[in-house]
PQR file of N, CA, C, O and H, with PARSE charges and radii, in Angstrom:
ATOM      1  N   MET A   1     -56.183  71.655 -18.817 -0.4000 1.5000
ATOM      2  CA  MET A   1     -55.557  73.068 -18.422 -0.0000 2.0000
ATOM      3  C   MET A   1     -57.362  73.192 -17.591  0.5500 1.7000
ATOM      4  O   MET A   1     -58.435  72.617 -17.778 -0.5500 1.4000
ATOM      5  N   THR A   2     -56.966  74.042 -16.854 -0.4000 1.5000
ATOM      6  CA  THR A   2     -57.792  74.851 -15.929 -0.0000 2.0000
ATOM      7  C   THR A   2     -58.300  76.233 -15.682  0.5500 1.7000
ATOM      8  O   THR A   2     -57.639  77.267 -15.780 -0.5500 1.4000
ATOM      9  H   THR A   2     -56.094  74.508 -16.702  0.4000 1.0000
ATOM     10  N   ILE A   3     -59.314  76.144 -15.414 -0.4000 1.5000
ATOM     11  CA  ILE A   3     -60.709  77.132 -15.511 -0.0000 2.0000
ATOM     12  C   ILE A   3     -60.490  76.999 -14.841  0.5500 1.7000
ATOM     13  O   ILE A   3     -59.943  76.034 -14.307 -0.5500 1.4000
ATOM     14  H   ILE A   3     -59.851  75.304 -15.335  0.4000 1.0000
ATOM     15  N   SER A   4     -61.073  78.665 -14.252 -0.4000 1.5000
ATOM     16  CA  SER A   4     -61.808  78.815 -12.728 -0.0000 2.0000
ATOM     17  C   SER A   4     -62.753  80.596 -12.858  0.5500 1.7000
ATOM     18  O   SER A   4     -62.854  81.384 -13.797 -0.5500 1.4000
ATOM     19  H   SER A   4     -61.517  79.449 -14.686  0.4000 1.0000
ATOM     20  N   ARG A   5     -63.130  80.617 -11.840 -0.4000 1.5000
ATOM     21  CA  ARG A   5     -64.375  82.038 -12.249 -0.0000 2.0000
ATOM     22  C   ARG A   5     -64.649  82.063 -10.312  0.5500 1.7000
ATOM     23  O   ARG A   5     -64.672  81.356  -9.305 -0.5500 1.4000
ATOM     24  H   ARG A   5     -63.048  79.977 -11.077  0.4000 1.0000
ATOM     25  N   ILE A   6     -64.790  83.289 -10.766 -0.4000 1.5000
ATOM     26  CA  ILE A   6     -65.026  84.809  -9.322 -0.0000 2.0000
ATOM     27  C   ILE A   6     -66.165  84.994  -9.031  0.5500 1.7000
ATOM     28  O   ILE A   6     -66.904  85.702  -9.715 -0.5500 1.4000
ATOM     29  H   ILE A   6     -64.772  83.864 -11.585  0.4000 1.0000
ATOM     30  N   THR A   7     -66.568  84.340  -7.861 -0.4000 1.5000
ATOM     31  CA  THR A   7     -68.152  85.420  -7.560 -0.0000 2.0000
ATOM     32  C   THR A   7     -67.768  85.825  -6.830  0.5500 1.7000
ATOM     33  O   THR A   7     -66.646  85.662  -6.349 -0.5500 1.4000
ATOM     34  H   THR A   7     -65.968  83.764  -7.306  0.4000 1.0000
ATOM     35  N   GLU A   8     -69.283  87.029  -6.274 -0.4000 1.5000
ATOM     36  CA  GLU A   8     -68.775  88.297  -5.077 -0.0000 2.0000
ATOM     37  C   GLU A   8     -70.458  87.537  -4.275  0.5500 1.7000
ATOM     38  O   GLU A   8     -71.549  87.162  -4.705 -0.5500 1.4000
ATOM     39  H   GLU A   8     -70.194  87.161  -6.665  0.4000 1.0000
ATOM     40  N   ILE A   9     -69.615  87.663  -2.626 -0.4000 1.5000
ATOM     41  CA  ILE A   9     -71.245  86.786  -1.945 -0.0000 2.0000
ATOM     42  C   ILE A   9     -71.301  88.157  -0.630  0.5500 1.7000
ATOM     43  O   ILE A   9     -70.421  88.984  -0.396 -0.5500 1.4000
ATOM     44  H   ILE A   9     -68.728  87.968  -2.277  0.4000 1.0000
ATOM     45  N   LYS A  10     -72.184  88.053  -0.187 -0.4000 1.5000
ATOM     46  CA  LYS A  10     -71.961  89.097   1.115 -0.0000 2.0000
ATOM     47  C   LYS A  10     -71.942  88.386   2.080  0.5500 1.7000
ATOM     48  O   LYS A  10     -72.482  87.280   2.068 -0.5500 1.4000
ATOM     49  H   LYS A  10     -72.899  87.380  -0.377  0.4000 1.0000
ATOM     50  N   ALA A  11     -71.317  88.870   3.119 -0.4000 1.5000
ATOM     51  CA  ALA A  11     -71.555  88.308   5.088 -0.0000 2.0000
ATOM     52  C   ALA A  11     -71.337  88.813   5.959  0.5500 1.7000
ATOM     53  O   ALA A  11     -70.463  89.640   6.219 -0.5500 1.4000
ATOM     54  H   ALA A  11     -70.878  89.769   3.129  0.4000 1.0000
ATOM     55  N   SER A  12     -72.312  88.268   6.688 -0.4000 1.5000
ATOM     56  CA  SER A  12     -72.180  89.234   8.278 -0.0000 2.0000
ATOM     57  C   SER A  12     -72.438  88.672   9.320  0.5500 1.7000
ATOM     58  O   SER A  12     -73.327  87.823   9.397 -0.5500 1.4000
ATOM     59  H   SER A  12     -73.022  87.597   6.477  0.4000 1.0000
ATOM     60  N   SER A  13     -71.753  89.019  10.252 -0.4000 1.5000
ATOM     61  CA  SER A  13     -72.121  88.689  11.670 -0.0000 2.0000
ATOM     62  C   SER A  13     -72.684  89.729  12.503  0.5500 1.7000
ATOM     63  O   SER A  13     -73.367  90.752  12.461 -0.5500 1.4000
ATOM     64  H   SER A  13     -71.032  89.709  10.190  0.4000 1.0000
ATOM     65  N   SER A  14     -72.029  88.922  13.318 -0.4000 1.5000
ATOM     66  CA  SER A  14     -72.876  89.968  14.722 -0.0000 2.0000
ATOM     67  C   SER A  14     -71.563  89.805  15.960  0.5500 1.7000
ATOM     68  O   SER A  14     -71.718  90.332  17.061 -0.5500 1.4000
ATOM     69  H   SER A  14     -71.474  88.090  13.352  0.4000 1.0000
ATOM     70  N   LYS A  15     -70.536  89.172  15.687 -0.4000 1.5000
ATOM     71  CA  LYS A  15     -69.619  89.298  16.307 -0.0000 2.0000
ATOM     72  C   LYS A  15     -68.083  89.062  16.273  0.5500 1.7000
ATOM     73  O   LYS A  15     -67.340  88.729  17.197 -0.5500 1.4000
ATOM     74  H   LYS A  15     -70.410  88.744  14.792  0.4000 1.0000
ATOM     75  N   SER A  16     -67.706  89.406  14.540 -0.4000 1.5000
ATOM     76  CA  SER A  16     -66.611  90.153  13.984 -0.0000 2.0000
ATOM     77  C   SER A  16     -66.661  90.162  12.665  0.5500 1.7000
ATOM     78  O   SER A  16     -67.641  89.747  12.048 -0.5500 1.4000
ATOM     79  H   SER A  16     -68.310  89.677  13.790  0.4000 1.0000
ATOM     80  N   PHE A  17     -65.642  90.622  12.126 -0.4000 1.5000
ATOM     81  CA  PHE A  17     -64.919  90.051  10.700 -0.0000 2.0000
ATOM     82  C   PHE A  17     -64.839  89.374  10.506  0.5500 1.7000
ATOM     83  O   PHE A  17     -65.260  89.136   9.373 -0.5500 1.4000
ATOM     84  H   PHE A  17     -64.846  90.959  12.628  0.4000 1.0000
ATOM     85  N   ASP A  18     -64.313  88.349  11.173 -0.4000 1.5000
ATOM     86  CA  ASP A  18     -63.502  87.041  10.986 -0.0000 2.0000
ATOM     87  C   ASP A  18     -64.787  86.049  11.083  0.5500 1.7000
ATOM     88  O   ASP A  18     -64.871  84.951  10.532 -0.5500 1.4000
ATOM     89  H   ASP A  18     -63.971  88.542  12.093  0.4000 1.0000
ATOM     90  N   ASP A  19     -65.513  86.507  11.685 -0.4000 1.5000
ATOM     91  CA  ASP A  19     -66.608  85.575  12.074 -0.0000 2.0000
ATOM     92  C   ASP A  19     -67.056  85.725  10.958  0.5500 1.7000
ATOM     93  O   ASP A  19     -66.618  84.999  10.066 -0.5500 1.4000
ATOM     94  H   ASP A  19     -65.445  87.399  12.132  0.4000 1.0000
ATOM     95  N   ALA A  20     -68.070  86.713  10.661 -0.4000 1.5000
ATOM     96  CA  ALA A  20     -67.983  87.196   8.839 -0.0000 2.0000
ATOM     97  C   ALA A  20     -68.300  86.337   7.586  0.5500 1.7000
ATOM     98  O   ALA A  20     -69.222  85.760   7.008 -0.5500 1.4000
ATOM     99  H   ALA A  20     -68.425  87.303  11.386  0.4000 1.0000
ATOM    100  N   ILE A  21     -66.245  86.752   7.486 -0.4000 1.5000
ATOM    101  CA  ILE A  21     -66.095  86.216   6.595 -0.0000 2.0000
ATOM    102  C   ILE A  21     -65.671  84.766   6.742  0.5500 1.7000
ATOM    103  O   ILE A  21     -65.208  84.447   5.647 -0.5500 1.4000
ATOM    104  H   ILE A  21     -65.497  87.221   7.956  0.4000 1.0000
ATOM    105  N   ARG A  22     -65.586  83.295   7.935 -0.4000 1.5000
ATOM    106  CA  ARG A  22     -65.441  82.400   7.885 -0.0000 2.0000
ATOM    107  C   ARG A  22     -67.266  81.994   7.258  0.5500 1.7000
ATOM    108  O   ARG A  22     -67.321  81.725   6.058 -0.5500 1.4000
ATOM    109  H   ARG A  22     -65.962  83.555   8.825  0.4000 1.0000
ATOM    110  N   ALA A  23     -68.569  81.966   8.015 -0.4000 1.5000
ATOM    111  CA  ALA A  23     -69.538  82.230   7.139 -0.0000 2.0000
ATOM    112  C   ALA A  23     -69.456  82.529   6.206  0.5500 1.7000
ATOM    113  O   ALA A  23     -69.221  81.390   5.803 -0.5500 1.4000
ATOM    114  H   ALA A  23     -68.524  82.184   8.989  0.4000 1.0000
ATOM    115  N   GLY A  24     -69.415  83.289   5.045 -0.4000 1.5000
ATOM    116  CA  GLY A  24     -69.713  83.107   3.812 -0.0000 2.0000
ATOM    117  C   GLY A  24     -68.930  82.505   3.484  0.5500 1.7000
ATOM    118  O   GLY A  24     -68.935  82.909   2.321 -0.5500 1.4000
ATOM    119  H   GLY A  24     -69.606  84.214   5.373  0.4000 1.0000
ATOM    120  N   ILE A  25     -68.403  82.019   3.499 -0.4000 1.5000
ATOM    121  CA  ILE A  25     -66.803  80.676   2.856 -0.0000 2.0000
ATOM    122  C   ILE A  25     -67.278  79.827   3.490  0.5500 1.7000
ATOM    123  O   ILE A  25     -67.650  79.182   2.510 -0.5500 1.4000
ATOM    124  H   ILE A  25     -68.399  81.691   4.444  0.4000 1.0000
ATOM    125  N   THR A  26     -67.694  79.075   4.540 -0.4000 1.5000
ATOM    126  CA  THR A  26     -68.903  78.063   4.318 -0.0000 2.0000
ATOM    127  C   THR A  26     -69.792  77.934   3.885  0.5500 1.7000
ATOM    128  O   THR A  26     -69.896  76.890   3.242 -0.5500 1.4000
ATOM    129  H   THR A  26     -67.392  79.598   5.336  0.4000 1.0000
ATOM    130  N   ARG A  27     -71.000  78.852   3.924 -0.4000 1.5000
ATOM    131  CA  ARG A  27     -71.941  79.154   3.052 -0.0000 2.0000
ATOM    132  C   ARG A  27     -71.095  79.145   1.391  0.5500 1.7000
ATOM    133  O   ARG A  27     -71.468  78.063   0.939 -0.5500 1.4000
ATOM    134  H   ARG A  27     -70.915  79.700   4.447  0.4000 1.0000
ATOM    135  N   ALA A  28     -70.638  79.471   0.852 -0.4000 1.5000
ATOM    136  CA  ALA A  28     -70.214  79.769  -0.244 -0.0000 2.0000
ATOM    137  C   ALA A  28     -70.101  77.844  -0.454  0.5500 1.7000
ATOM    138  O   ALA A  28     -70.856  77.337  -1.283 -0.5500 1.4000
ATOM    139  H   ALA A  28     -70.335  80.351   1.219  0.4000 1.0000
ATOM    140  N   ASN A  29     -69.096  76.898   0.379 -0.4000 1.5000
ATOM    141  CA  ASN A  29     -68.831  76.395  -0.319 -0.0000 2.0000
ATOM    142  C   ASN A  29     -69.684  74.939  -0.038  0.5500 1.7000
ATOM    143  O   ASN A  29     -69.001  73.919   0.062 -0.5500 1.4000
ATOM    144  H   ASN A  29     -68.483  77.310   1.053  0.4000 1.0000
ATOM    145  N   LYS A  30     -70.971  74.845   0.074 -0.4000 1.5000
ATOM    146  CA  LYS A  30     -72.674  74.368   0.611 -0.0000 2.0000
ATOM    147  C   LYS A  30     -72.951  74.426  -0.850  0.5500 1.7000
ATOM    148  O   LYS A  30     -73.335  73.406  -1.423 -0.5500 1.4000
ATOM    149  H   LYS A  30     -71.526  75.673  -0.007  0.4000 1.0000
ATOM    150  N   THR A  31     -72.772  75.634  -1.548 -0.4000 1.5000
ATOM    151  CA  THR A  31     -72.999  75.769  -2.676 -0.0000 2.0000
ATOM    152  C   THR A  31     -72.181  75.212  -4.825  0.5500 1.7000
ATOM    153  O   THR A  31     -72.427  74.763  -5.945 -0.5500 1.4000
ATOM    154  H   THR A  31     -72.461  76.462  -1.082  0.4000 1.0000
ATOM    155  N   LEU A  32     -71.330  75.696  -4.017 -0.4000 1.5000
ATOM    156  CA  LEU A  32     -70.500  76.092  -4.725 -0.0000 2.0000
ATOM    157  C   LEU A  32     -69.341  74.558  -4.653  0.5500 1.7000
ATOM    158  O   LEU A  32     -69.635  73.811  -3.720 -0.5500 1.4000
ATOM    159  H   LEU A  32     -71.131  76.061  -3.108  0.4000 1.0000
ATOM    160  N   THR A  33     -68.052  74.054  -5.577 -0.4000 1.5000
ATOM    161  CA  THR A  33     -67.503  72.795  -5.905 -0.0000 2.0000
ATOM    162  C   THR A  33     -66.182  73.892  -5.759  0.5500 1.7000
ATOM    163  O   THR A  33     -66.172  75.118  -5.873 -0.5500 1.4000
ATOM    164  H   THR A  33     -67.813  74.660  -6.335  0.4000 1.0000
ATOM    165  N   ASN A  34     -65.011  72.862  -5.441 -0.4000 1.5000
ATOM    166  CA  ASN A  34     -64.050  72.804  -5.903 -0.0000 2.0000
ATOM    167  C   ASN A  34     -63.501  74.447  -5.507  0.5500 1.7000
ATOM    168  O   ASN A  34     -62.975  75.163  -6.360 -0.5500 1.4000
ATOM    169  H   ASN A  34     -65.020  71.866  -5.349  0.4000 1.0000
ATOM    170  N   VAL A  35     -63.736  74.912  -3.999 -0.4000 1.5000
ATOM    171  CA  VAL A  35     -63.612  76.269  -4.500 -0.0000 2.0000
ATOM    172  C   VAL A  35     -62.095  76.968  -3.445  0.5500 1.7000
ATOM    173  O   VAL A  35     -61.970  76.981  -2.221 -0.5500 1.4000
ATOM    174  H   VAL A  35     -64.163  74.330  -3.307  0.4000 1.0000
ATOM    175  N   ARG A  36     -61.237  77.425  -4.422 -0.4000 1.5000
ATOM    176  CA  ARG A  36     -60.032  77.389  -3.953 -0.0000 2.0000
ATOM    177  C   ARG A  36     -58.677  78.817  -3.137  0.5500 1.7000
ATOM    178  O   ARG A  36     -57.505  78.869  -2.766 -0.5500 1.4000
ATOM    179  H   ARG A  36     -61.339  77.414  -5.417  0.4000 1.0000
ATOM    180  N   GLY A  37     -59.646  79.527  -3.228 -0.4000 1.5000
ATOM    181  CA  GLY A  37     -59.409  80.829  -2.554 -0.0000 2.0000
ATOM    182  C   GLY A  37     -60.984  82.312  -2.105  0.5500 1.7000
ATOM    183  O   GLY A  37     -62.137  82.389  -2.531 -0.5500 1.4000
ATOM    184  H   GLY A  37     -60.599  79.485  -3.529  0.4000 1.0000
ATOM    185  N   ALA A  38     -60.460  82.907  -1.440 -0.4000 1.5000
ATOM    186  CA  ALA A  38     -61.081  83.726  -1.383 -0.0000 2.0000
ATOM    187  C   ALA A  38     -59.634  85.404  -0.820  0.5500 1.7000
ATOM    188  O   ALA A  38     -58.591  85.593  -0.194 -0.5500 1.4000
ATOM    189  H   ALA A  38     -59.524  82.845  -1.094  0.4000 1.0000
ATOM    190  N   TRP A  39     -60.909  86.290  -1.827 -0.4000 1.5000
ATOM    191  CA  TRP A  39     -60.473  88.010  -1.532 -0.0000 2.0000
ATOM    192  C   TRP A  39     -61.818  88.924  -0.928  0.5500 1.7000
ATOM    193  O   TRP A  39     -62.996  88.946  -1.284 -0.5500 1.4000
ATOM    194  H   TRP A  39     -61.756  86.136  -2.336  0.4000 1.0000
ATOM    195  N   ILE A  40     -60.827  89.908   0.510 -0.4000 1.5000
ATOM    196  CA  ILE A  40     -62.150  90.657   0.979 -0.0000 2.0000
ATOM    197  C   ILE A  40     -61.992  92.047   0.518  0.5500 1.7000
ATOM    198  O   ILE A  40     -61.204  92.959   0.770 -0.5500 1.4000
ATOM    199  H   ILE A  40     -59.869  89.890   0.799  0.4000 1.0000
ATOM    200  N   LYS A  41     -62.950  91.900  -0.195 -0.4000 1.5000
ATOM    201  CA  LYS A  41     -63.294  93.389  -1.618 -0.0000 2.0000
ATOM    202  C   LYS A  41     -63.661  93.979  -0.053  0.5500 1.7000
ATOM    203  O   LYS A  41     -62.553  93.875   0.473 -0.5500 1.4000
ATOM    204  H   LYS A  41     -63.590  91.159  -0.399  0.4000 1.0000
ATOM    205  N   ASN A  42     -64.192  94.307   0.563 -0.4000 1.5000
ATOM    206  CA  ASN A  42     -64.788  95.147   1.533 -0.0000 2.0000
ATOM    207  C   ASN A  42     -65.091  95.432   2.373  0.5500 1.7000
ATOM    208  O   ASN A  42     -66.231  94.975   2.282 -0.5500 1.4000
ATOM    209  H   ASN A  42     -65.092  94.391   0.135  0.4000 1.0000
ATOM    210  N   GLN A  43     -65.058  95.971   3.493 -0.4000 1.5000
ATOM    211  CA  GLN A  43     -65.292  95.230   4.720 -0.0000 2.0000
ATOM    212  C   GLN A  43     -66.338  96.494   5.905  0.5500 1.7000
ATOM    213  O   GLN A  43     -66.119  97.698   6.038 -0.5500 1.4000
ATOM    214  H   GLN A  43     -64.133  96.341   3.567  0.4000 1.0000
ATOM    215  N   GLU A  44     -67.251  95.799   6.471 -0.4000 1.5000
ATOM    216  CA  GLU A  44     -68.241  97.788   6.511 -0.0000 2.0000
ATOM    217  C   GLU A  44     -68.971  97.281   8.107  0.5500 1.7000
ATOM    218  O   GLU A  44     -69.602  96.227   8.194 -0.5500 1.4000
ATOM    219  H   GLU A  44     -67.429  94.821   6.362  0.4000 1.0000
ATOM    220  N   VAL A  45     -68.779  98.125   9.183 -0.4000 1.5000
ATOM    221  CA  VAL A  45     -69.557  97.475  10.444 -0.0000 2.0000
ATOM    222  C   VAL A  45     -70.957  99.020   9.816  0.5500 1.7000
ATOM    223  O   VAL A  45     -71.055  99.871   8.932 -0.5500 1.4000
ATOM    224  H   VAL A  45     -68.266  98.980   9.112  0.4000 1.0000
ATOM    225  N   VAL A  46     -71.907  98.382  11.294 -0.4000 1.5000
ATOM    226  CA  VAL A  46     -73.295  99.055  11.081 -0.0000 2.0000
ATOM    227  C   VAL A  46     -73.526  99.398  12.767  0.5500 1.7000
ATOM    228  O   VAL A  46     -73.519  98.590  13.695 -0.5500 1.4000
ATOM    229  H   VAL A  46     -71.828  97.691  12.012  0.4000 1.0000
ATOM    230  N   VAL A  47     -73.675 100.465  12.801 -0.4000 1.5000
ATOM    231  CA  VAL A  47     -73.348 101.215  14.312 -0.0000 2.0000
ATOM    232  C   VAL A  47     -74.287 101.879  15.014  0.5500 1.7000
ATOM    233  O   VAL A  47     -74.374 103.107  15.029 -0.5500 1.4000
ATOM    234  H   VAL A  47     -73.681 101.122  12.047  0.4000 1.0000
ATOM    235  N   GLY A  48     -75.216 100.911  15.779 -0.4000 1.5000
ATOM    236  CA  GLY A  48     -76.564 101.506  16.802 -0.0000 2.0000
ATOM    237  C   GLY A  48     -76.145 102.304  17.023  0.5500 1.7000
ATOM    238  O   GLY A  48     -75.006 102.764  16.943 -0.5500 1.4000
ATOM    239  H   GLY A  48     -75.145  99.913  15.767  0.4000 1.0000
ATOM    240  N   GLU A  49     -77.880 102.879  17.655 -0.4000 1.5000
ATOM    241  CA  GLU A  49     -77.507 104.828  18.515 -0.0000 2.0000
ATOM    242  C   GLU A  49     -77.357 105.039  19.664  0.5500 1.7000
ATOM    243  O   GLU A  49     -77.785 105.835  20.499 -0.5500 1.4000
ATOM    244  H   GLU A  49     -78.805 102.506  17.720  0.4000 1.0000
ATOM    245  N   ASP A  50     -76.332 103.790  19.598 -0.4000 1.5000
ATOM    246  CA  ASP A  50     -75.439 103.581  21.477 -0.0000 2.0000
ATOM    247  C   ASP A  50     -73.675 104.204  20.937  0.5500 1.7000
ATOM    248  O   ASP A  50     -72.892 104.818  21.662 -0.5500 1.4000
ATOM    249  H   ASP A  50     -75.984 103.142  18.920  0.4000 1.0000
ATOM    250  N   GLY A  51     -73.485 103.861  19.709 -0.4000 1.5000
ATOM    251  CA  GLY A  51     -72.548 104.209  19.188 -0.0000 2.0000
ATOM    252  C   GLY A  51     -71.845 102.471  19.148  0.5500 1.7000
ATOM    253  O   GLY A  51     -70.778 102.039  18.712 -0.5500 1.4000
ATOM    254  H   GLY A  51     -74.121 103.362  19.119  0.4000 1.0000
ATOM    255  N   GLN A  52     -72.500 102.100  19.523 -0.4000 1.5000
ATOM    256  CA  GLN A  52     -71.289 100.147  19.545 -0.0000 2.0000
ATOM    257  C   GLN A  52     -71.872  99.245  18.240  0.5500 1.7000
ATOM    258  O   GLN A  52     -73.013  98.904  17.930 -0.5500 1.4000
ATOM    259  H   GLN A  52     -73.367 102.451  19.877  0.4000 1.0000
ATOM    260  N   ILE A  53     -70.741  99.053  17.714 -0.4000 1.5000
ATOM    261  CA  ILE A  53     -70.867  98.324  16.808 -0.0000 2.0000
ATOM    262  C   ILE A  53     -71.953  96.568  16.762  0.5500 1.7000
ATOM    263  O   ILE A  53     -71.877  95.543  17.439 -0.5500 1.4000
ATOM    264  H   ILE A  53     -69.814  99.330  17.966  0.4000 1.0000
ATOM    265  N   THR A  54     -72.717  96.925  15.797 -0.4000 1.5000
ATOM    266  CA  THR A  54     -73.976  95.798  16.075 -0.0000 2.0000
ATOM    267  C   THR A  54     -73.631  94.788  15.366  0.5500 1.7000
ATOM    268  O   THR A  54     -73.697  93.651  15.835 -0.5500 1.4000
ATOM    269  H   THR A  54     -72.779  97.758  15.247  0.4000 1.0000
ATOM    270  N   GLU A  55     -73.079  95.102  13.755 -0.4000 1.5000
ATOM    271  CA  GLU A  55     -72.993  93.923  12.707 -0.0000 2.0000
ATOM    272  C   GLU A  55     -71.935  94.352  11.982  0.5500 1.7000
ATOM    273  O   GLU A  55     -71.710  95.508  11.625 -0.5500 1.4000
ATOM    274  H   GLU A  55     -73.025  96.025  13.375  0.4000 1.0000
ATOM    275  N   TYR A  56     -71.305  93.401  11.780 -0.4000 1.5000
ATOM    276  CA  TYR A  56     -70.138  93.479  10.632 -0.0000 2.0000
ATOM    277  C   TYR A  56     -70.256  92.386   9.710  0.5500 1.7000
ATOM    278  O   TYR A  56     -70.503  91.187   9.844 -0.5500 1.4000
ATOM    279  H   TYR A  56     -71.487  92.461  12.070  0.4000 1.0000
ATOM    280  N   ARG A  57     -69.942  93.337   8.479 -0.4000 1.5000
ATOM    281  CA  ARG A  57     -69.937  92.981   7.139 -0.0000 2.0000
ATOM    282  C   ARG A  57     -68.903  93.040   6.317  0.5500 1.7000
ATOM    283  O   ARG A  57     -67.886  93.713   6.484 -0.5500 1.4000
ATOM    284  H   ARG A  57     -69.740  94.310   8.371  0.4000 1.0000
ATOM    285  N   VAL A  58     -69.216  92.172   5.214 -0.4000 1.5000
ATOM    286  CA  VAL A  58     -68.094  91.556   4.581 -0.0000 2.0000
ATOM    287  C   VAL A  58     -68.555  91.916   3.048  0.5500 1.7000
ATOM    288  O   VAL A  58     -69.624  92.501   2.873 -0.5500 1.4000
ATOM    289  H   VAL A  58     -70.043  91.626   5.079  0.4000 1.0000
ATOM    290  N   GLU A  59     -67.824  91.596   2.083 -0.4000 1.5000
ATOM    291  CA  GLU A  59     -67.901  91.518   0.626 -0.0000 2.0000
ATOM    292  C   GLU A  59     -66.425  90.948   0.198  0.5500 1.7000
ATOM    293  O   GLU A  59     -65.333  91.505   0.085 -0.5500 1.4000
ATOM    294  H   GLU A  59     -66.955  91.121   2.225  0.4000 1.0000
ATOM    295  N   ILE A  60     -67.028  89.094  -0.063 -0.4000 1.5000
ATOM    296  CA  ILE A  60     -65.572  88.176  -1.345 -0.0000 2.0000
ATOM    297  C   ILE A  60     -65.972  88.216  -2.009  0.5500 1.7000
ATOM    298  O   ILE A  60     -67.159  88.397  -2.279 -0.5500 1.4000
ATOM    299  H   ILE A  60     -67.916  88.642   0.028  0.4000 1.0000
ATOM    300  N   LYS A  61     -64.801  88.003  -2.751 -0.4000 1.5000
ATOM    301  CA  LYS A  61     -64.972  87.532  -3.753 -0.0000 2.0000
ATOM    302  C   LYS A  61     -64.394  86.039  -3.917  0.5500 1.7000
ATOM    303  O   LYS A  61     -63.170  86.026  -3.794 -0.5500 1.4000
ATOM    304  H   LYS A  61     -63.837  87.856  -2.531  0.4000 1.0000
ATOM    305  N   ILE A  62     -64.804  85.137  -4.093 -0.4000 1.5000
ATOM    306  CA  ILE A  62     -64.351  83.369  -4.410 -0.0000 2.0000
ATOM    307  C   ILE A  62     -64.165  82.650  -5.438  0.5500 1.7000
ATOM    308  O   ILE A  62     -65.011  82.306  -6.263 -0.5500 1.4000
ATOM    309  H   ILE A  62     -65.799  85.148  -4.193  0.4000 1.0000
ATOM    310  N   THR A  63     -62.804  82.351  -5.407 -0.4000 1.5000
ATOM    311  CA  THR A  63     -62.639  81.541  -6.694 -0.0000 2.0000
ATOM    312  C   THR A  63     -62.760  80.431  -6.656  0.5500 1.7000
ATOM    313  O   THR A  63     -62.166  79.815  -5.771 -0.5500 1.4000
ATOM    314  H   THR A  63     -62.116  82.630  -4.736  0.4000 1.0000
ATOM    315  N   PHE A  64     -63.397  79.889  -7.395 -0.4000 1.5000
ATOM    316  CA  PHE A  64     -63.787  78.212  -7.427 -0.0000 2.0000
ATOM    317  C   PHE A  64     -63.266  77.271  -9.174  0.5500 1.7000
ATOM    318  O   PHE A  64     -63.838  77.625 -10.205 -0.5500 1.4000
ATOM    319  H   PHE A  64     -63.880  80.389  -8.114  0.4000 1.0000
ATOM    320  N   LEU A  65     -62.552  76.525  -9.205 -0.4000 1.5000
ATOM    321  CA  LEU A  65     -62.188  75.749 -10.110 -0.0000 2.0000
ATOM    322  C   LEU A  65     -63.249  75.458 -10.820  0.5500 1.7000
ATOM    323  O   LEU A  65     -64.279  75.702 -10.193 -0.5500 1.4000
ATOM    324  H   LEU A  65     -62.088  76.237  -8.367  0.4000 1.0000
ATOM    325  N   LEU A  66     -63.422  75.039 -11.866 -0.4000 1.5000
ATOM    326  CA  LEU A  66     -64.735  75.017 -13.003 -0.0000 2.0000
ATOM    327  C   LEU A  66     -64.401  73.703 -13.590  0.5500 1.7000
ATOM    328  O   LEU A  66     -63.373  73.624 -14.262 -0.5500 1.4000
ATOM    329  H   LEU A  66     -62.585  74.841 -12.376  0.4000 1.0000
ATOM    330  N   GLU A  67     -65.169  72.627 -13.413 -0.4000 1.5000
ATOM    331  CA  GLU A  67     -65.312  71.139 -13.617 -0.0000 2.0000
ATOM    332  C   GLU A  67     -65.878  70.892 -15.543  0.5500 1.7000
ATOM    333  O   GLU A  67     -66.684  71.397 -16.325 -0.5500 1.4000
ATOM    334  H   GLU A  67     -66.005  72.690 -12.867  0.4000 1.0000
ATOM    335  N   ASP A  68     -64.686  69.644 -15.533 -0.4000 1.5000
ATOM    336  CA  ASP A  68     -65.257  69.829 -16.974 -0.0000 2.0000
ATOM    337  C   ASP A  68     -67.013  68.844 -17.519  0.5500 1.7000
ATOM    338  O   ASP A  68     -67.472  68.982 -18.652 -0.5500 1.4000
ATOM    339  H   ASP A  68     -64.031  69.234 -14.898  0.4000 1.0000
TER
END
């Protein structure tokens, strides 16, 4: 029988949502073993005083398998 667990993380990037997602999953893989999936729960941007996007942020739910 396989048992999985879900943990939630936040990641950010000054480049794009895609870059923030990749950074979050890469970082999760350094700590968690058997990462098997991810779900993007939320996306948001930070807008600077000049009206331009300065940061992309994502909330990610990471699914990983528990070891016996």
